[in-house]
Amino acid sequence: MNETKSYDISKHRVLEAFRRVKANKGAAGVDNESLEEFEQNLKNNLYKEASC
């Protein structure tokens, strides 16, 4: 755990969670961004490295 992230979650788990949402045709969140829009910048949207 560090100052920028409350929980240590692996990239693999984050990607698997996204795949499940996509397979389930998840709805847009409060920002109304669609899965297609989110996926255009998937690397930065899913997991940002902490710069320590």
PDB file of C-alpha atoms in Angstrom:
ATOM      1  CA  MET A   1       0.000   0.000   0.000  1.00  0.00           C
ATOM      2  CA  ASN A   2       1.208   3.539  -0.713  1.00  0.00           C
ATOM      3  CA  GLU A   3      -0.021   7.139  -0.607  1.00  0.00           C
ATOM      4  CA  THR A   4      -1.758   7.024  -3.995  1.00  0.00           C
ATOM      5  CA  LYS A   5      -3.441   3.628  -3.768  1.00  0.00           C
ATOM      6  CA  SER A   6      -5.409   2.293  -0.830  1.00  0.00           C
ATOM      7  CA  TYR A   7      -5.188  -1.327  -1.996  1.00  0.00           C
ATOM      8  CA  ASP A   8      -2.540  -3.306  -3.826  1.00  0.00           C
ATOM      9  CA  ILE A   9      -4.454  -4.816  -6.767  1.00  0.00           C
ATOM     10  CA  SER A  10      -2.561  -6.539  -9.559  1.00  0.00           C
ATOM     11  CA  LYS A  11      -2.860  -5.458 -13.187  1.00  0.00           C
ATOM     12  CA  HIS A  12      -4.112  -8.950 -13.981  1.00  0.00           C
ATOM     13  CA  ARG A  13      -7.079  -8.591 -11.611  1.00  0.00           C
ATOM     14  CA  VAL A  14      -7.952  -5.152 -12.967  1.00  0.00           C
ATOM     15  CA  LEU A  15      -7.893  -6.429 -16.555  1.00  0.00           C
ATOM     16  CA  GLU A  16      -9.975  -9.479 -15.625  1.00  0.00           C
ATOM     17  CA  ALA A  17     -12.558  -7.234 -13.954  1.00  0.00           C
ATOM     18  CA  PHE A  18     -12.765  -5.087 -17.095  1.00  0.00           C
ATOM     19  CA  ARG A  19     -13.223  -8.168 -19.264  1.00  0.00           C
ATOM     20  CA  ARG A  20     -16.111  -9.296 -17.068  1.00  0.00           C
ATOM     21  CA  VAL A  21     -17.792  -5.897 -17.275  1.00  0.00           C
ATOM     22  CA  LYS A  22     -17.356  -5.850 -21.047  1.00  0.00           C
ATOM     23  CA  ALA A  23     -18.727  -9.390 -21.434  1.00  0.00           C
ATOM     24  CA  ASN A  24     -21.692  -8.377 -19.292  1.00  0.00           C
ATOM     25  CA  LYS A  25     -22.232  -5.289 -21.481  1.00  0.00           C
ATOM     26  CA  GLY A  26     -21.807  -3.035 -18.461  1.00  0.00           C
ATOM     27  CA  ALA A  27     -23.506   0.356 -18.441  1.00  0.00           C
ATOM     28  CA  ALA A  28     -21.822   3.744 -18.463  1.00  0.00           C
ATOM     29  CA  GLY A  29     -20.946   5.159 -15.069  1.00  0.00           C
ATOM     30  CA  VAL A  30     -21.637   8.592 -13.634  1.00  0.00           C
ATOM     31  CA  ASP A  31     -19.401  10.121 -16.311  1.00  0.00           C
ATOM     32  CA  ASN A  32     -21.571   8.562 -19.082  1.00  0.00           C
ATOM     33  CA  GLU A  33     -18.461   7.192 -20.794  1.00  0.00           C
ATOM     34  CA  SER A  34     -19.290   4.092 -22.821  1.00  0.00           C
ATOM     35  CA  LEU A  35     -17.184   0.935 -22.766  1.00  0.00           C
ATOM     36  CA  GLU A  36     -16.068   1.749 -26.303  1.00  0.00           C
ATOM     37  CA  GLU A  37     -14.852   5.200 -25.244  1.00  0.00           C
ATOM     38  CA  PHE A  38     -13.176   3.791 -22.135  1.00  0.00           C
ATOM     39  CA  GLU A  39     -11.434   1.117 -24.180  1.00  0.00           C
ATOM     40  CA  GLN A  40      -9.872   3.681 -26.548  1.00  0.00           C
ATOM     41  CA  ASN A  41      -7.391   4.538 -23.787  1.00  0.00           C
ATOM     42  CA  LEU A  42      -7.555   1.246 -21.931  1.00  0.00           C
ATOM     43  CA  LYS A  43      -3.978   1.168 -20.655  1.00  0.00           C
ATOM     44  CA  ASN A  44      -4.255   4.531 -18.904  1.00  0.00           C
ATOM     45  CA  ASN A  45      -7.855   4.054 -17.816  1.00  0.00           C
ATOM     46  CA  LEU A  46      -7.367   0.675 -16.178  1.00  0.00           C
ATOM     47  CA  TYR A  47      -4.148   0.943 -14.262  1.00  0.00           C
ATOM     48  CA  LYS A  48      -1.861   3.848 -13.516  1.00  0.00           C
ATOM     49  CA  GLU A  49       1.484   3.138 -11.919  1.00  0.00           C
ATOM     50  CA  ALA A  50       2.244   5.034  -8.752  1.00  0.00           C
ATOM     51  CA  SER A  51       5.216   7.302  -9.239  1.00  0.00           C
ATOM     52  CA  CYS A  52       7.234   6.975  -6.048  1.00  0.00           C
TER      53      CYS A  52
END
